[in-house]
CSV table of C-alpha atoms in Angstrom, one decimal:
chain,number,residue,atom,x,y,z
A,30,UNK,CA,56.3,9.3,13.9
A,31,UNK,CA,54.6,12.2,12.0
A,32,UNK,CA,54.8,10.2,8.7
A,33,UNK,CA,53.1,7.2,10.3
A,34,UNK,CA,50.2,9.4,11.6
A,35,UNK,CA,49.8,10.9,8.1
A,36,UNK,CA,49.8,7.4,6.6
A,37,UNK,CA,47.2,6.2,9.1
A,38,UNK,CA,45.0,9.2,8.4
A,39,UNK,CA,45.2,8.6,4.7
A,40,UNK,CA,44.3,4.9,5.2
A,41,UNK,CA,41.3,5.8,7.3
A,42,UNK,CA,40.2,8.3,4.7
A,43,UNK,CA,40.4,5.7,2.0
A,44,UNK,CA,38.5,3.2,4.1
A,45,UNK,CA,35.8,5.8,4.9
A,46,UNK,CA,35.6,6.7,1.2
A,47,UNK,CA,35.3,3.0,0.1
A,48,UNK,CA,32.6,2.4,2.8
A,49,UNK,CA,30.4,5.3,1.8
A,50,UNK,CA,31.0,4.8,-1.9
A,51,UNK,CA,32.2,8.4,-2.4
A,52,UNK,CA,35.2,9.3,-4.4
A,53,UNK,CA,37.2,11.8,-2.5
A,54,UNK,CA,38.5,13.4,-5.7
A,55,UNK,CA,35.0,14.5,-6.6
A,56,UNK,CA,33.7,17.5,-4.6
A,57,UNK,CA,30.2,17.3,-3.1
A,58,UNK,CA,27.9,20.2,-2.3
A,59,UNK,CA,27.4,18.7,1.2
A,60,UNK,CA,31.0,17.6,1.9
A,61,UNK,CA,31.1,19.4,5.2
A,62,UNK,CA,28.1,17.5,6.5
A,63,UNK,CA,29.4,14.2,5.2
A,64,UNK,CA,32.8,14.7,6.8
A,65,UNK,CA,31.3,15.5,10.2
A,66,UNK,CA,29.2,12.6,11.5
A,67,UNK,CA,28.0,14.5,14.6
A,68,UNK,CA,26.5,17.2,12.4
A,69,UNK,CA,24.7,14.5,10.3
A,70,UNK,CA,23.5,12.9,13.5
A,71,UNK,CA,22.1,16.1,15.0
A,72,UNK,CA,20.6,17.1,11.7
A,73,UNK,CA,18.6,13.9,11.6
A,74,UNK,CA,17.4,14.5,15.2
A,75,UNK,CA,16.3,18.1,14.5
A,76,UNK,CA,14.5,17.1,11.3
A,77,UNK,CA,12.7,14.2,13.1
A,78,UNK,CA,11.6,16.4,16.0
A,79,UNK,CA,10.4,19.2,13.7
A,80,UNK,CA,8.5,16.6,11.6
A,81,UNK,CA,6.8,15.1,14.6
A,82,UNK,CA,5.9,18.6,15.9
A,83,UNK,CA,4.2,19.4,12.5
A,84,UNK,CA,2.3,16.1,12.7
A,85,UNK,CA,0.9,17.0,16.1
A,86,UNK,CA,-0.1,20.4,14.9
A,87,UNK,CA,-1.8,18.9,11.9
A,88,UNK,CA,-3.8,16.4,14.0
A,89,UNK,CA,-5.1,19.1,16.2
A,90,UNK,CA,-6.0,21.3,13.2
A,91,UNK,CA,-8.0,18.5,11.6
A,92,UNK,CA,-9.7,17.8,15.0
A,93,UNK,CA,-10.6,21.5,15.3
A,94,UNK,CA,-12.0,21.5,11.7
A,95,UNK,CA,-14.3,18.5,12.6
A,96,UNK,CA,-15.4,20.2,15.8
A,97,UNK,CA,-16.2,23.5,14.1
A,98,UNK,CA,-18.1,21.8,11.3
A,99,UNK,CA,-20.1,19.9,13.9
A,100,UNK,CA,-20.9,23.0,16.0
A,101,UNK,CA,-21.9,25.0,12.9
A,102,UNK,CA,-24.2,22.3,11.8
A,103,UNK,CA,-22.5,22.0,8.4
A,104,UNK,CA,-23.6,18.8,6.7
A,105,UNK,CA,-21.1,19.1,3.9
A,106,UNK,CA,-18.2,16.7,3.6
A,107,UNK,CA,-15.2,17.5,5.8
A,108,UNK,CA,-12.8,17.5,2.9
A,109,UNK,CA,-14.3,20.7,1.5
A,110,UNK,CA,-12.9,22.6,4.5
A,111,UNK,CA,-9.8,24.7,3.8
A,112,UNK,CA,-8.8,24.3,7.5
A,113,UNK,CA,-8.9,20.5,7.2
A,114,UNK,CA,-6.7,20.6,4.1
A,115,UNK,CA,-4.2,22.8,5.8
A,116,UNK,CA,-3.9,20.1,8.4
A,117,UNK,CA,-3.4,17.5,5.7
A,118,UNK,CA,-0.6,19.6,4.2
A,119,UNK,CA,1.2,19.9,7.5
A,120,UNK,CA,0.8,16.2,8.0
A,121,UNK,CA,2.5,15.6,4.7
A,122,UNK,CA,5.3,17.9,5.5
A,123,UNK,CA,5.8,16.2,8.9
A,124,UNK,CA,5.9,12.8,7.4
A,125,UNK,CA,8.3,14.1,4.7
A,126,UNK,CA,10.6,15.3,7.5
A,127,UNK,CA,10.5,11.9,9.2
A,128,UNK,CA,11.3,10.3,5.9
A,129,UNK,CA,14.3,12.6,5.4
A,130,UNK,CA,15.5,12.0,9.0
A,131,UNK,CA,16.1,8.3,8.3
A,132,UNK,CA,18.7,9.3,5.8
A,133,UNK,CA,20.8,11.1,8.5
A,134,UNK,CA,20.3,9.3,11.8
A,135,UNK,CA,19.9,5.6,12.9
A,136,UNK,CA,16.4,4.1,12.5
A,137,UNK,CA,16.6,2.9,16.1
A,138,UNK,CA,16.6,6.6,17.1
A,139,UNK,CA,14.2,8.1,14.7
A,140,UNK,CA,11.3,5.7,15.5
A,141,UNK,CA,11.3,6.4,19.3
A,142,UNK,CA,11.3,10.1,18.7
A,143,UNK,CA,7.7,9.7,17.6
A,144,UNK,CA,6.8,10.3,21.3
A,145,UNK,CA,7.5,14.0,20.5
A,146,UNK,CA,4.3,14.0,18.5
A,147,UNK,CA,2.3,12.6,21.4
A,148,UNK,CA,3.7,15.1,23.9
A,149,UNK,CA,3.2,18.1,21.6
A,150,UNK,CA,-0.3,16.9,20.6
A,151,UNK,CA,-1.3,16.7,24.3
A,152,UNK,CA,0.0,20.2,25.0
A,153,UNK,CA,-1.6,21.8,22.0
A,154,UNK,CA,-5.0,20.1,22.7
A,155,UNK,CA,-4.9,21.5,26.3
A,156,UNK,CA,-3.9,25.1,25.2
A,157,UNK,CA,-5.9,25.6,22.1
A,158,UNK,CA,-8.7,23.0,22.2
A,159,UNK,CA,-9.4,23.5,25.9
A,160,UNK,CA,-9.0,19.8,26.8
A,161,UNK,CA,-8.6,18.9,30.5
A,162,UNK,CA,-5.1,18.8,31.8
A,163,UNK,CA,-4.7,15.7,34.1
A,164,UNK,CA,-2.0,14.7,36.5
A,165,UNK,CA,-1.2,11.7,34.3
A,166,UNK,CA,-0.6,14.0,31.4
A,167,UNK,CA,2.1,15.9,33.4
A,168,UNK,CA,3.7,12.7,34.7
A,169,UNK,CA,3.6,11.1,31.3
A,170,UNK,CA,5.0,14.1,29.6
A,171,UNK,CA,7.9,14.3,32.1
A,172,UNK,CA,8.7,10.6,31.6
A,173,UNK,CA,8.6,10.9,27.9
A,174,UNK,CA,10.9,14.0,27.9
A,175,UNK,CA,13.4,12.2,30.1
A,176,UNK,CA,13.1,9.1,27.9
A,177,UNK,CA,13.7,11.2,24.8
A,178,UNK,CA,16.8,12.7,26.4
A,179,UNK,CA,18.2,9.3,27.2
A,180,UNK,CA,17.5,8.1,23.6
A,181,UNK,CA,19.3,11.0,22.1
A,182,UNK,CA,22.2,10.7,24.5
A,183,UNK,CA,22.8,6.9,24.4
A,184,UNK,CA,21.7,6.0,20.9
A,185,UNK,CA,24.3,5.1,18.3
A,186,UNK,CA,25.9,8.4,17.2
A,187,UNK,CA,27.1,7.2,13.9
A,188,UNK,CA,24.9,6.4,10.9
A,189,UNK,CA,26.3,4.4,8.0
A,190,UNK,CA,26.0,6.2,4.7
A,191,UNK,CA,23.4,4.1,2.8
A,192,UNK,CA,24.5,3.1,-0.7
A,193,UNK,CA,23.0,0.6,-3.1
A,194,UNK,CA,25.9,-1.9,-2.6
A,195,UNK,CA,25.5,-1.7,1.1
A,196,UNK,CA,21.8,-2.3,1.0
A,197,UNK,CA,22.4,-5.3,-1.3
A,198,UNK,CA,24.9,-6.7,1.1
A,199,UNK,CA,22.7,-6.3,4.1
A,200,UNK,CA,19.7,-7.8,2.3
A,201,UNK,CA,21.5,-11.2,1.8
A,202,UNK,CA,23.1,-11.3,5.2
A,203,UNK,CA,22.3,-14.5,7.2
A,204,UNK,CA,20.9,-12.6,10.2
A,205,UNK,CA,18.4,-10.7,8.1
A,206,UNK,CA,17.3,-13.8,6.1
A,207,UNK,CA,16.6,-15.6,9.4
A,208,UNK,CA,14.7,-12.6,10.7
A,209,UNK,CA,12.7,-12.3,7.5
A,210,UNK,CA,11.9,-16.0,7.6
A,211,UNK,CA,10.6,-15.8,11.2
A,212,UNK,CA,8.7,-12.7,10.4
A,213,UNK,CA,6.9,-14.3,7.5
A,214,UNK,CA,5.9,-17.3,9.6
A,215,UNK,CA,4.6,-15.2,12.5
A,216,UNK,CA,2.8,-12.9,10.1
A,217,UNK,CA,1.1,-15.8,8.4
A,218,UNK,CA,0.0,-17.3,11.7
A,219,UNK,CA,-1.4,-14.0,12.9
A,220,UNK,CA,-3.2,-13.4,9.6
A,221,UNK,CA,-4.7,-16.8,9.8
A,222,UNK,CA,-6.0,-16.1,13.3
A,223,UNK,CA,-7.3,-12.7,12.2
A,224,UNK,CA,-9.0,-13.7,8.9
A,225,UNK,CA,-9.9,-17.3,9.2
A,226,UNK,CA,-10.5,-17.7,13.0
A,227,UNK,CA,-12.0,-14.2,13.2
A,228,UNK,CA,-10.0,-13.4,16.3
A,229,UNK,CA,-10.2,-9.6,16.5
A,230,UNK,CA,-8.0,-9.0,19.5
A,231,UNK,CA,-6.1,-5.7,19.5
A,232,UNK,CA,-2.8,-7.4,20.1
A,233,UNK,CA,-3.1,-9.5,17.0
A,234,UNK,CA,-4.0,-6.5,14.8
A,235,UNK,CA,-1.2,-4.3,16.3
A,236,UNK,CA,1.3,-7.1,15.8
A,237,UNK,CA,0.4,-7.3,12.1
A,238,UNK,CA,0.9,-3.6,11.8
A,239,UNK,CA,4.3,-3.9,13.7
A,240,UNK,CA,5.6,-6.7,11.5
A,241,UNK,CA,4.8,-4.6,8.4
A,242,UNK,CA,6.3,-1.6,10.0
A,243,UNK,CA,9.7,-3.3,10.3
A,244,UNK,CA,9.8,-3.7,6.6
A,245,UNK,CA,8.6,-0.1,6.2
A,246,UNK,CA,11.5,1.2,8.4
A,247,UNK,CA,14.1,-0.9,6.5
A,248,UNK,CA,12.8,0.3,3.1
A,249,UNK,CA,12.3,3.9,4.1
A,250,UNK,CA,15.8,4.2,5.5
A,251,UNK,CA,17.2,2.6,2.4
A,252,UNK,CA,15.3,4.8,0.0
A,253,UNK,CA,15.9,8.0,2.0
A,254,UNK,CA,19.6,7.1,2.4
A,255,UNK,CA,20.2,6.4,-1.3
A,256,UNK,CA,18.4,9.7,-2.2
A,257,UNK,CA,20.5,11.6,0.3
A,258,UNK,CA,23.7,10.1,-1.2
A,259,UNK,CA,22.5,11.0,-4.7
A,260,UNK,CA,21.9,14.6,-3.6
A,261,UNK,CA,25.4,14.7,-2.1
A,262,UNK,CA,26.9,13.7,-5.5
A,263,UNK,CA,27.0,9.9,-5.4
A,264,UNK,CA,24.2,8.8,-7.7
A,265,UNK,CA,22.3,5.7,-6.4
A,266,UNK,CA,19.1,5.9,-8.4
A,267,UNK,CA,20.4,3.8,-11.2
A,268,UNK,CA,20.6,0.6,-9.2
A,269,UNK,CA,17.7,-1.9,-9.3
A,270,UNK,CA,17.8,-2.3,-5.5
A,271,UNK,CA,16.5,1.3,-5.1
A,272,UNK,CA,13.3,0.5,-7.0
A,273,UNK,CA,12.9,-2.8,-5.1
A,274,UNK,CA,13.0,-0.9,-1.9
A,275,UNK,CA,10.5,1.7,-3.2
A,276,UNK,CA,8.0,-1.1,-4.0
A,277,UNK,CA,8.5,-2.7,-0.6
A,278,UNK,CA,8.0,0.7,1.1
A,279,UNK,CA,4.8,1.5,-0.8
A,280,UNK,CA,3.3,-2.0,-0.3
A,281,UNK,CA,4.2,-2.3,3.4
A,282,UNK,CA,2.8,1.2,4.1
A,283,UNK,CA,-0.4,0.5,2.3
A,284,UNK,CA,-1.1,-2.7,4.2
A,285,UNK,CA,0.0,-1.1,7.4
A,286,UNK,CA,-2.5,1.7,7.0
A,287,UNK,CA,-5.2,-0.9,6.1
A,288,UNK,CA,-4.8,-2.9,9.3
A,289,UNK,CA,-4.4,0.3,11.4
A,290,UNK,CA,-7.7,1.7,10.1
A,291,UNK,CA,-9.4,-1.6,10.9
A,292,UNK,CA,-8.1,-1.4,14.4
A,293,UNK,CA,-9.3,2.2,14.7
A,294,UNK,CA,-12.8,1.1,13.7
A,295,UNK,CA,-13.0,-1.7,16.3
A,296,UNK,CA,-11.0,-0.3,19.2
A,297,UNK,CA,-10.8,3.1,20.9
A,298,UNK,CA,-8.0,5.5,19.9
A,299,UNK,CA,-6.8,5.6,23.5
A,300,UNK,CA,-5.9,1.9,23.1
A,301,UNK,CA,-4.6,1.9,19.5
A,302,UNK,CA,-2.3,5.0,19.8
A,303,UNK,CA,0.0,3.8,22.7
A,304,UNK,CA,0.0,0.2,21.7
A,305,UNK,CA,0.9,1.1,18.1
A,306,UNK,CA,3.7,3.4,19.3
A,307,UNK,CA,5.2,0.7,21.5
A,308,UNK,CA,5.0,-2.0,18.8
A,309,UNK,CA,6.1,0.2,16.0
A,310,UNK,CA,9.1,1.5,18.0
A,311,UNK,CA,10.1,-2.1,19.0
A,312,UNK,CA,9.9,-3.3,15.4
A,313,UNK,CA,11.9,-0.3,14.2
A,314,UNK,CA,14.7,-0.8,16.7
A,315,UNK,CA,14.8,-4.5,15.9
A,316,UNK,CA,15.0,-3.8,12.2
A,317,UNK,CA,17.8,-1.3,12.7
A,318,UNK,CA,19.7,-3.8,14.8
A,319,UNK,CA,19.2,-6.8,12.5
A,320,UNK,CA,19.4,-5.2,9.0
A,321,UNK,CA,21.6,-2.1,9.5
A,322,UNK,CA,23.6,-3.5,12.5
A,323,UNK,CA,23.3,-0.1,14.3
A,324,UNK,CA,24.2,-1.4,17.7
A,325,UNK,CA,27.3,-3.1,16.5
A,326,UNK,CA,30.3,-2.0,18.7
A,327,UNK,CA,28.0,0.0,21.1
A,328,UNK,CA,28.9,-0.2,24.8
A,329,UNK,CA,26.7,-2.3,27.0
A,330,UNK,CA,25.9,0.8,29.2
A,331,UNK,CA,24.7,2.7,26.2
A,332,UNK,CA,22.5,-0.2,25.1
A,333,UNK,CA,20.9,-0.5,28.6
A,334,UNK,CA,20.4,3.2,29.0
A,335,UNK,CA,18.9,3.4,25.5
A,336,UNK,CA,16.4,0.6,26.3
A,337,UNK,CA,15.6,2.4,29.6
A,338,UNK,CA,14.9,5.5,27.7
A,339,UNK,CA,12.5,3.6,25.4
A,340,UNK,CA,10.8,2.2,28.5
A,341,UNK,CA,10.3,5.6,29.9
A,342,UNK,CA,8.9,6.9,26.6
A,343,UNK,CA,6.5,3.9,26.4
A,344,UNK,CA,5.2,4.6,29.9
A,345,UNK,CA,4.9,8.3,29.2
A,346,UNK,CA,2.9,7.7,26.0
A,347,UNK,CA,0.5,5.3,27.8
A,348,UNK,CA,-0.1,7.8,30.6
A,349,UNK,CA,-0.8,10.6,28.1
A,350,UNK,CA,-3.0,8.6,25.7
A,351,UNK,CA,-4.9,6.7,28.5
A,352,UNK,CA,-8.6,7.6,28.7
A,353,UNK,CA,-8.3,11.0,27.1
A,354,UNK,CA,-11.3,13.2,28.0
A,355,UNK,CA,-13.6,14.1,25.2
A,356,UNK,CA,-13.7,17.7,24.1
A,357,UNK,CA,-16.8,19.6,25.4
A,358,UNK,CA,-19.0,20.8,22.6
A,359,UNK,CA,-21.9,23.2,22.8
A,360,UNK,CA,-25.1,21.6,24.0
A,361,UNK,CA,-27.9,21.4,21.4
A,362,UNK,CA,-31.4,22.0,22.7
A,363,UNK,CA,-33.9,19.2,22.1
A,364,UNK,CA,-37.6,19.1,22.7
A,365,UNK,CA,-38.4,16.4,25.3
A,366,UNK,CA,-40.7,13.8,23.9
A,367,UNK,CA,-42.7,13.7,27.1
A,368,UNK,CA,-43.7,17.3,26.7
A,369,UNK,CA,-45.5,16.8,23.4
A,370,UNK,CA,-49.2,17.2,24.1
A,371,UNK,CA,-51.3,14.1,23.6
A,372,UNK,CA,-48.2,11.8,23.4
A,373,UNK,CA,-46.4,9.5,25.7
A,374,UNK,CA,-43.0,8.2,25.1
A,375,UNK,CA,-41.6,5.0,26.5
A,376,UNK,CA,-37.8,5.1,26.4
A,377,UNK,CA,-37.4,1.5,27.6
A,378,UNK,CA,-39.4,-0.8,25.3
A,379,UNK,CA,-38.7,-4.4,24.6
A,380,UNK,CA,-38.8,-4.9,20.8
A,381,UNK,CA,-40.7,-7.7,19.2
A,382,UNK,CA,-39.1,-11.1,19.2
A,383,UNK,CA,-38.8,-11.1,15.4
A,384,UNK,CA,-36.9,-7.9,15.2
A,385,UNK,CA,-33.1,-7.8,15.0
A,386,UNK,CA,-32.9,-5.7,18.1
A,387,UNK,CA,-34.7,-8.2,20.3
A,388,UNK,CA,-33.2,-8.5,23.7
A,389,UNK,CA,-31.9,-5.0,24.0
A,390,UNK,CA,-33.7,-2.3,25.9
A,391,UNK,CA,-33.9,1.3,24.6
A,392,UNK,CA,-33.2,0.1,21.0
A,393,UNK,CA,-36.0,2.2,19.7
A,394,UNK,CA,-38.1,5.1,20.8
A,395,UNK,CA,-41.7,4.3,20.4
A,396,UNK,CA,-44.5,6.9,20.9
A,397,UNK,CA,-48.1,5.7,21.5
A,398,UNK,CA,-51.1,7.4,20.0
A,399,UNK,CA,-53.3,9.1,22.5
A,400,UNK,CA,-55.7,6.6,24.2
A,401,UNK,CA,-58.7,7.0,26.5
A,402,UNK,CA,-56.3,7.5,29.4
A,403,UNK,CA,-54.7,10.5,27.7
A,404,UNK,CA,-57.9,12.5,27.6
A,405,UNK,CA,-58.4,12.3,31.4
């Protein structure tokens, strides 16, 4: 009986080594982490949470830098501020942490953990930037925390070691090819409506971002996973698929940022932030299920509780980001136009019919020269 158990253990070890592409005869500097999937899983969660926390700090630092520059009346460009650049550096470190987390934990878990950034940003803005704490912030934060707990508890606890051969096999699987075909069709239709039909609805723009985000998540996890395997001793950087994924990652990120900036110009941040979080998370989970098959073998209860945790996180983010109050700034004293001697100011004047502002009141401020009635 003991010999059979030893034989089974050796067989499992050989299967695990073949799946990960690691030769058991070659020692690795991170062998202990590799041989303990739970440690790898928890490491990915911790890195992602720390990265999102740094992102929230960086956003508030940049916001404070803009506020201080406005209050001091500094007309120089914002990128000359040392404080603003410190926020940018923290942003880079946070994004780097998220990038590294994809190499240790499932993509379907790392993406929803982005709600940590929203929660931390709300808390920091209330404590340090003196924003108003609302009841919806407390309820939304509580829901997001409970949702995050459910995500961590019921998400897939095993993450496949990403190798070049594994990425190549996943890239030609029939389920991913069908998914990619449908995504290209939907993206083309949305792009036609957005560019040709000039339909600037927020749902269309956010769907374009989400479709690109799914490719970003797939490529980021592939690149991060292959770099992680290379650091552990199994070199993956010599395979062409690594550089293909790098190109896909850079291109999808660039176009994603482009559409996201266009949405920020047209719509309010309170609309863009929660919708982008929901769509991005949904696309990341779908990409993890279709490409990396992360939910394969997961119990139905775990799947339902994971989706319920996502729903709670979505609602929490919506409540926190909904109608955020503006930060109160110092009032600047102006001289009222009506107090200037010998002048009268009409603040509601209908412009001339030939002007571009015709039909809108208060488009201009027009002051009349003193007339005979002013002398009386």
